[in-house]
XYZ file of C-alpha atoms in Angstrom:
596
model
C 121.560 85.164 159.706
C 122.177 82.844 162.667
C 118.565 83.459 163.760
C 117.072 82.363 160.414
C 117.834 78.626 160.930
C 115.930 78.871 164.239
C 112.885 80.202 162.382
C 113.223 77.479 159.748
C 113.379 74.775 162.453
C 110.254 76.054 164.225
C 108.393 76.500 160.919
C 109.200 72.872 160.110
C 107.943 71.756 163.539
C 104.702 73.724 163.053
C 104.121 72.104 159.670
C 104.489 68.766 161.487
C 101.901 69.840 164.054
C 104.324 70.445 166.967
C 104.453 73.614 169.120
C 107.628 74.122 171.209
C 106.107 76.271 174.012
C 109.447 77.114 175.666
C 111.520 79.060 173.152
C 114.263 81.184 174.737
C 117.978 81.873 174.150
C 118.958 79.129 176.634
C 117.291 76.577 174.366
C 119.161 77.651 171.214
C 122.708 76.350 170.667
C 125.208 77.660 168.111
C 128.128 75.339 167.317
C 131.761 76.166 166.589
C 131.136 75.843 162.856
C 127.890 77.823 162.655
C 125.464 74.928 163.123
C 122.251 75.907 164.969
C 120.177 73.574 167.177
C 116.808 74.281 168.836
C 116.867 72.291 172.089
C 114.603 71.220 174.993
C 111.360 70.004 173.440
C 110.325 68.548 176.777
C 107.044 70.520 177.013
C 106.304 70.629 173.306
C 102.698 69.992 172.322
C 101.335 67.956 169.433
C 98.437 69.921 167.936
C 95.156 68.057 167.657
C 95.812 65.934 170.763
C 94.501 66.571 174.297
C 97.156 67.907 176.623
C 96.357 67.629 180.355
C 98.642 70.607 181.048
C 96.997 72.891 178.478
C 94.661 74.554 181.005
C 95.399 76.531 184.111
C 93.516 78.450 186.805
C 93.114 82.224 186.344
C 96.373 84.129 186.607
C 94.800 86.508 189.135
C 94.725 83.644 191.615
C 98.411 82.998 191.083
C 99.271 86.612 191.709
C 97.037 86.785 194.747
C 98.628 83.728 196.323
C 102.174 85.031 195.835
C 103.216 86.366 199.194
C 106.622 86.815 200.868
C 108.740 83.727 200.243
C 106.318 82.266 197.661
C 107.849 80.499 194.655
C 106.743 81.352 191.097
C 104.071 79.415 189.224
C 104.097 75.906 190.678
C 107.878 75.778 191.027
C 109.008 72.903 193.356
C 110.237 73.870 196.815
C 113.946 74.598 196.938
C 114.148 75.526 193.220
C 114.369 79.112 192.046
C 113.307 80.578 188.727
C 115.797 83.425 189.086
C 118.876 83.298 186.839
C 121.675 85.856 186.968
C 122.845 87.176 183.579
C 124.347 90.334 182.156
C 120.761 91.569 181.790
C 120.212 91.455 185.572
C 118.159 89.066 187.718
C 115.482 87.520 185.480
C 112.843 84.800 185.970
C 114.075 82.919 182.894
C 113.832 79.280 183.969
C 111.097 77.001 182.642
C 108.081 76.949 184.972
C 106.250 73.627 185.338
C 102.863 72.999 186.907
C 99.816 75.167 186.259
C 101.356 77.147 183.382
C 104.069 75.715 181.154
C 106.835 77.874 179.733
C 109.240 80.658 180.632
C 107.509 83.921 181.723
C 110.197 86.125 180.158
C 109.225 84.799 176.694
C 105.538 83.869 177.102
C 102.780 85.133 174.841
C 99.613 86.530 176.499
C 97.580 83.469 175.532
C 100.191 81.069 176.927
C 100.400 82.898 180.267
C 96.595 82.999 180.500
C 95.685 79.379 179.779
C 98.631 77.452 178.387
C 96.421 76.481 175.406
C 98.744 77.723 172.679
C 99.372 77.325 168.977
C 102.085 78.323 166.489
C 101.387 82.033 167.076
C 102.624 81.670 170.664
C 105.998 80.307 169.486
C 106.145 83.260 167.071
C 105.671 85.679 169.965
C 108.638 84.155 171.836
C 110.768 84.318 168.673
C 109.905 88.003 168.322
C 111.150 88.675 171.869
C 114.359 86.749 171.161
C 114.877 88.792 167.971
C 114.458 92.000 169.970
C 117.144 90.878 172.422
C 119.453 90.017 169.529
C 119.303 93.513 168.028
C 119.149 95.560 171.269
C 121.448 93.492 173.511
C 118.934 94.171 176.284
C 116.242 91.948 177.868
C 112.896 92.235 176.112
C 111.193 91.948 179.505
C 112.575 92.933 182.889
C 110.817 92.173 186.168
C 112.196 91.284 189.623
C 109.786 88.398 190.402
C 107.891 85.605 188.697
C 104.425 87.096 189.316
C 105.584 90.494 188.007
C 107.055 88.898 184.913
C 103.860 86.903 184.418
C 101.896 90.141 184.628
C 103.929 91.577 181.750
C 103.315 88.383 179.802
C 99.535 88.601 180.335
C 99.479 92.100 178.832
C 101.875 91.206 176.029
C 104.274 93.907 177.254
C 107.892 94.233 176.198
C 110.601 96.827 176.701
C 110.585 99.707 174.212
C 113.332 99.533 171.593
C 115.825 102.360 171.880
C 118.996 103.068 169.913
C 121.232 102.349 172.895
C 124.024 100.687 170.895
C 123.463 101.569 167.245
C 120.509 102.734 165.122
C 117.931 99.989 164.575
C 116.111 100.132 161.233
C 112.415 100.934 161.341
C 111.681 97.877 159.197
C 113.298 95.663 161.827
C 111.325 97.400 164.580
C 108.150 96.736 162.591
C 108.991 93.034 162.152
C 109.505 92.673 165.905
C 106.302 94.588 166.678
C 104.186 92.402 164.387
C 105.682 89.151 165.680
C 104.986 90.243 169.296
C 101.510 91.709 168.764
C 99.372 91.064 171.900
C 96.584 89.625 169.736
C 97.567 86.447 167.938
C 95.471 87.458 164.930
C 97.661 90.568 164.460
C 100.879 88.549 164.142
C 102.299 86.960 161.031
C 100.155 84.114 159.682
C 103.060 81.734 160.349
C 106.685 81.572 161.501
C 107.620 80.890 157.868
C 106.067 84.269 156.944
C 108.129 85.916 159.712
C 111.275 84.294 158.272
C 110.388 85.524 154.764
C 109.947 89.095 156.019
C 113.288 88.954 157.854
C 114.943 87.730 154.655
C 113.425 90.702 152.786
C 114.957 93.013 155.355
C 118.366 91.357 154.971
C 118.049 91.759 151.179
C 117.163 95.445 151.672
C 113.650 94.968 150.243
C 110.314 96.334 151.371
C 108.945 94.298 154.303
C 105.297 93.305 154.861
C 105.341 94.563 158.443
C 106.043 98.132 157.237
C 105.640 98.408 153.427
C 107.361 101.261 151.606
C 105.136 104.281 151.001
C 105.587 107.719 149.500
C 109.111 109.130 149.489
C 110.608 105.973 150.975
C 109.182 103.913 148.106
C 110.565 106.361 145.565
C 113.946 106.414 147.295
C 114.189 102.645 147.248
C 113.153 102.555 143.572
C 115.807 105.125 142.681
C 118.385 103.084 144.578
C 117.553 100.070 142.386
C 117.430 102.024 139.097
C 120.282 104.483 139.393
C 121.176 104.339 135.708
C 117.674 105.304 134.589
C 117.359 108.039 137.238
C 120.619 109.616 136.211
C 119.690 109.403 132.489
C 116.719 111.679 133.159
C 119.082 114.475 134.176
C 120.399 114.806 130.625
C 123.547 116.319 129.211
C 126.935 116.446 130.801
C 125.501 116.367 134.318
C 123.858 113.026 133.540
C 127.065 111.658 132.064
C 129.191 112.791 135.004
C 126.722 111.438 137.528
C 126.464 108.156 135.612
C 130.225 107.749 135.824
C 130.052 108.258 139.584
C 127.254 105.723 139.892
C 129.164 103.177 137.825
C 132.254 103.694 139.963
C 130.256 103.258 143.191
C 128.497 100.184 141.789
C 131.769 98.593 140.799
C 133.230 99.338 144.216
C 130.226 97.786 145.926
C 130.416 94.781 143.606
C 134.109 94.361 144.420
C 133.354 94.591 148.141
C 130.529 92.073 147.761
C 132.807 89.724 145.878
C 135.468 90.097 148.544
C 132.927 89.375 151.261
C 131.632 86.328 149.415
C 135.165 85.086 148.844
C 135.920 85.593 152.542
C 132.744 83.700 153.485
C 133.616 80.827 151.167
C 137.155 80.752 152.576
C 135.851 80.576 156.141
C 133.537 77.718 155.221
C 136.334 75.777 153.544
C 138.659 76.514 156.476
C 136.064 75.257 158.945
C 135.673 72.096 156.878
C 139.455 71.629 156.893
C 139.648 72.047 160.664
C 136.857 69.516 161.081
C 138.630 67.040 158.812
C 141.903 67.403 160.743
C 140.079 67.039 164.086
C 138.347 63.891 162.835
C 141.652 62.374 161.687
C 143.264 63.281 165.023
C 140.369 61.615 166.856
C 140.765 58.475 164.727
C 144.492 58.456 165.471
C 143.877 58.983 169.202
C 141.463 56.062 169.333
C 144.009 53.779 167.674
C 146.830 54.895 170.006
C 144.582 54.482 173.062
C 143.766 50.983 171.863
C 147.474 50.135 171.628
C 148.042 51.615 175.093
C 145.233 49.457 176.490
C 146.774 46.308 174.969
C 150.149 47.249 176.439
C 148.606 47.900 179.858
C 147.278 44.334 179.819
C 150.817 43.040 179.245
C 152.172 45.311 182.004
C 149.600 44.008 184.485
C 150.387 40.406 183.607
C 154.134 41.061 183.946
C 153.740 42.701 187.366
C 151.886 39.630 188.661
C 154.190 37.070 187.022
C 157.396 38.617 188.386
C 156.151 38.564 191.984
C 155.130 34.878 192.043
C 157.150 31.648 191.603
C 156.550 29.906 188.297
C 156.738 26.240 187.284
C 159.732 25.230 185.171
C 159.461 25.920 181.451
C 161.298 24.459 178.492
C 161.626 27.679 176.454
C 165.094 28.156 174.900
C 167.121 31.178 176.016
C 169.604 33.073 173.805
C 172.396 35.612 174.153
C 173.479 37.926 171.332
C 176.303 40.064 170.157
C 177.264 41.259 166.710
C 177.646 38.204 164.451
C 177.143 35.668 167.237
C 174.156 33.882 168.788
C 174.351 31.480 171.758
C 173.231 28.776 171.239
C 173.450 28.932 167.464
C 170.631 26.453 166.671
C 167.120 27.882 166.223
C 163.869 26.417 167.613
C 161.897 24.178 165.259
C 158.944 26.584 165.075
C 161.035 29.370 163.507
C 160.203 30.176 159.855
C 161.440 32.638 157.225
C 159.264 35.790 157.226
C 158.639 37.945 154.160
C 157.475 40.865 156.307
C 160.182 40.749 158.983
C 162.863 39.704 156.483
C 164.450 37.286 158.992
C 163.867 33.982 160.757
C 160.816 34.630 162.937
C 158.164 32.804 164.958
C 154.767 33.558 166.458
C 156.220 32.103 169.656
C 158.211 34.499 171.853
C 161.976 34.743 171.734
C 163.703 34.759 175.159
C 167.114 36.291 175.843
C 169.483 37.399 178.597
C 172.190 40.059 178.441
C 175.506 38.975 176.945
C 177.959 37.719 179.557
C 175.358 36.773 182.210
C 175.215 33.226 183.598
C 171.908 31.691 182.385
C 171.519 29.241 185.302
C 170.666 31.706 188.118
C 168.291 33.546 185.764
C 166.250 30.476 184.816
C 163.512 31.169 187.436
C 163.078 34.604 185.906
C 162.739 33.088 182.422
C 160.065 30.724 183.813
C 158.175 33.744 185.158
C 158.356 35.489 181.778
C 157.023 32.369 180.054
C 153.717 32.979 181.845
C 153.436 36.396 180.100
C 153.772 35.023 176.561
C 150.063 34.048 176.103
C 148.963 37.561 177.132
C 151.403 39.122 174.670
C 150.208 36.855 171.846
C 146.596 37.791 172.667
C 147.500 41.504 172.408
C 149.199 40.904 169.057
C 146.147 39.103 167.664
C 143.757 41.748 168.995
C 145.689 44.359 167.007
C 144.954 42.235 163.912
C 141.255 41.875 164.725
C 138.881 39.558 166.565
C 138.643 37.353 163.483
C 142.222 36.175 164.162
C 141.052 34.217 167.225
C 138.791 32.075 165.067
C 141.611 31.066 162.704
C 143.883 28.037 163.120
C 147.250 28.886 164.672
C 149.146 27.914 161.520
C 147.057 30.304 159.401
C 147.501 33.128 161.897
C 151.268 32.610 161.968
C 151.451 32.541 158.154
C 149.381 35.741 157.967
C 151.499 37.622 160.534
C 154.824 36.501 159.082
C 153.673 37.307 155.535
C 151.972 40.702 156.041
C 152.807 41.726 159.605
C 150.446 42.873 162.351
C 149.517 46.469 163.286
C 151.573 45.907 166.448
C 154.848 44.953 164.781
C 156.629 43.997 168.042
C 155.667 43.441 171.682
C 158.433 43.061 174.264
C 159.248 43.100 177.969
C 162.732 43.312 179.536
C 163.640 43.281 183.208
C 166.125 45.010 185.466
C 168.235 41.859 185.717
C 168.831 41.705 181.940
C 166.183 39.135 180.979
C 163.506 39.643 178.342
C 161.254 38.314 175.621
C 159.858 39.692 172.378
C 156.965 38.672 170.161
C 157.091 37.686 167.363
C 160.278 35.899 168.337
C 163.367 37.060 166.393
C 166.864 35.659 166.631
C 169.128 38.099 164.732
C 172.473 38.832 166.476
C 172.529 42.415 167.728
C 175.018 44.445 169.739
C 174.132 47.332 172.044
C 175.757 50.552 170.868
C 178.899 51.250 172.872
C 178.819 47.865 174.580
C 179.989 44.299 174.066
C 176.954 42.196 173.235
C 173.268 42.982 173.648
C 172.150 44.276 177.064
C 168.651 45.815 177.291
C 169.648 47.894 180.321
C 172.059 49.948 178.181
C 169.524 50.532 175.387
C 168.269 54.131 174.990
C 164.633 53.030 174.748
C 164.901 51.058 177.989
C 166.442 53.978 179.866
C 163.757 56.340 178.610
C 160.932 53.948 179.484
C 162.403 53.345 182.939
C 162.511 57.091 183.642
C 158.750 57.560 183.099
C 155.697 56.412 185.005
C 152.928 56.516 182.433
C 152.867 55.585 178.756
C 155.387 57.506 176.639
C 155.349 57.578 172.830
C 158.606 57.885 170.934
C 160.102 57.197 167.523
C 163.366 55.334 166.988
C 164.976 52.871 164.577
C 164.074 49.278 165.330
C 167.042 47.468 166.882
C 166.976 44.914 164.052
C 167.217 47.794 161.525
C 163.989 46.513 159.983
C 162.016 49.748 160.170
C 161.601 52.992 162.053
C 158.909 52.416 164.672
C 156.461 54.474 166.686
C 156.862 52.958 170.141
C 154.843 53.118 173.359
C 156.771 52.292 176.562
C 155.514 51.607 180.097
C 157.358 50.705 183.281
C 156.408 47.600 185.279
C 156.524 48.141 189.056
C 155.846 46.002 192.110
C 153.693 46.894 195.105
C 156.538 48.905 196.624
C 156.791 50.990 193.419
C 160.130 49.410 192.532
C 160.859 49.225 188.808
C 160.846 45.618 187.624
C 161.272 46.266 183.924
C 159.983 48.043 180.811
C 157.298 46.793 178.404
C 156.667 48.219 174.954
C 154.885 47.897 171.637
C 156.175 49.015 168.232
C 154.128 50.209 165.265
C 155.766 50.272 161.841
C 156.087 53.901 160.777
C 155.364 53.389 157.089
C 152.142 51.547 157.911
C 151.163 54.174 160.475
C 151.665 56.972 157.929
C 149.603 55.242 155.254
C 146.744 54.148 157.537
C 146.450 57.005 160.053
C 148.712 60.002 159.440
C 147.826 60.942 155.885
C 144.460 62.408 154.853
C 144.068 61.029 151.309
C 142.461 64.095 149.699
C 145.135 66.379 151.200
C 148.026 64.025 150.499
C 146.918 64.017 146.841
C 147.654 67.780 146.601
C 151.039 67.597 148.321
C 149.994 68.417 151.902
C 152.447 67.114 154.500
C 151.193 65.486 157.727
C 153.303 65.442 160.901
C 153.132 63.996 164.409
C 154.783 66.102 167.148
C 155.608 65.259 170.733
C 154.741 67.610 173.597
C 158.054 69.464 173.151
C 157.409 70.266 169.486
C 159.808 67.618 168.145
C 158.691 66.110 164.840
C 158.345 62.361 165.395
C 156.857 61.527 161.992
C 156.655 63.249 158.586
C 154.474 61.778 155.864
C 156.996 63.060 153.321
C 159.516 60.604 154.844
C 157.269 57.603 154.278
C 159.765 55.829 152.042
C 162.678 56.881 154.270
C 160.904 55.245 157.241
C 162.413 51.901 156.325
C 166.028 53.112 156.483
C 166.113 52.993 160.264
C 169.664 53.976 161.229
C 169.380 57.344 159.453
C 166.219 58.442 161.265
C 166.771 61.479 163.530
C 163.717 63.389 164.927
C 164.228 67.171 164.917
C 162.300 70.141 166.314
C 159.643 71.775 164.132
C 161.369 74.438 162.075
C 158.631 77.103 162.525
C 159.373 78.508 165.993
C 156.217 80.644 166.346
C 154.043 77.760 165.165
C 155.735 75.366 167.594
C 155.009 77.729 170.504
C 151.375 78.188 169.458
C 150.803 74.443 169.152
C 152.155 74.005 172.673
C 149.710 76.621 173.987
C 146.546 75.794 172.012
C 145.023 72.321 171.603
C 143.804 73.118 168.085
C 143.863 75.925 165.544
C 145.381 77.145 162.312
C 148.074 79.611 161.275
C 149.516 80.931 158.022
C 153.202 80.024 158.258
C 154.200 81.557 154.929
C 152.400 83.902 152.514
C 150.850 80.944 150.670
C 151.108 78.064 153.176
C 148.676 77.071 155.906
C 149.147 74.946 159.043
C 146.255 73.261 160.895
C 146.731 71.188 164.053
C 144.815 69.221 166.682
C 146.042 67.641 169.920
C 145.660 63.875 170.359
C 143.869 63.745 173.704
C 146.141 62.923 176.643
C 148.803 61.101 174.617
C 151.030 64.213 174.668
C 151.128 64.280 170.852
C 149.854 66.800 168.303
C 148.706 66.179 164.724
C 149.733 68.829 162.181
C 149.151 69.301 158.452
C 151.018 71.910 156.368
C 150.574 72.726 152.714
C 149.552 75.206 150.059
C 146.622 77.221 151.391
C 144.933 77.392 147.966
C 145.322 73.656 147.362
C 144.029 72.767 150.840
C 140.979 75.037 150.509
C 140.211 73.687 147.028
C 140.405 70.127 148.366
C 138.069 71.056 151.226
C 135.538 72.591 148.828
C 135.707 69.553 146.552
C 134.957 67.135 149.390
C 132.384 69.400 151.044
C 130.144 69.583 147.961
C 128.016 72.527 146.762
C 126.972 75.169 149.259
C 123.375 74.853 150.536
């Protein structure tokens, strides 16, 4: 059944006037989901047009010239036509020059002159079919000239029942397709495909039509009821009951096989849909990482060079108190952030520090602000750069940006965030806000590359999916930690959920590399109650282990529930969907459309 699409592809090419001329197993690809591609049309010929490579000198001259160390059939020096396979050493590489094609699959007319038509492609397909059913090479010769000699005579290995019995009808189909004389082969590749379909349907084939007893036997097999009725009496009745029972059993088996085939198709479609969503999610996360890397690079440069004085205001915070209390004039109420916010950065130092000695550091950070604002606008889209600043600020403060926050804090307790926010906040377990005691800062500082995590936003606005990166100087000393936050509710709605699966109650999850559930789509509404958010390990232990070992796959986690997952590239995260197996398969069939 996998071979039939190959025949259909070649039949289509022949109807278009194109002959492949180099058909062999190496040029046929079978995908993970059953798709079949016929490859390498590099020496294909358009019928009706002159081909300068369609003629060749007599083969006898090639054989006569082949001495010790000679290379096969015009092969360039240094290149071999020998390929090692489980069938032994075979000359199975395409030969260019005087004769085009692969000797192991050449028809007699192709090896003689290279002037070939559709019948030559059919000959190669017949040899491939023989290898499919025998698991042995159709031709076996140690050298190119020897293999070419077999091709000239149209020879092939005899078919023996080395693995399992091979039906005589199938032997006949192969024999007709590989007849030495082109006139003795099928009239077309389409006719070969039709005969192979008859064999698969257990019908009489044109290559070896039913005759005599075999014809009667096949007729009786298709008319069992009538044959049994001729027996008469109780014997007929008893035999009829047996036939009915066998027929029903075969029908049940056929139905089970068809149901299994349909299930596999729907399951493959589901896996493809999950992989596509994981790829879309990976691309978005990589984009956020790239924007953050730009901020990290700018911060590393800014912190190692003196900066001119800046006039940006600097604040200190602790619960219920902000120093100084007055806000900058550019601060506005924000519907999205639900606080006084600005599209300019907010600068702060840890509570209790003397601002004066830290002013040079603030001036250095002021040079990073334009790069951070650029990253924020790029997350919105390139169209944001063409808008007036006032319109961009109104848009961000009203609806928010995909990157909800961008921030950078240093080892000496200085930092800035964008959009600028000015809500008093106290570090847990401390007196006043100090970034160096924050859990996110400590985690970011302990890693070298980007790390993705989920935590409540410090302003208790939302639970965020955060990416953190350390900023280091040339001596690899940590200067600070930069990060971006993505609102979890928005992430779930835009990237985590697959709409057609979410509609039937399927849950989508994002796991870290340790199997901890960072995000659940079922907690979409809970994602805005930040302080209560606590990531926990995936409850299915065996599934968690399998996800850690395999980049993608599926597993039945309960009698009626199915889990499908796919790893998100190098981000260290895995995408997982879990739901009712029947509902997921029905959704896949509905979106896939009718079977071809």
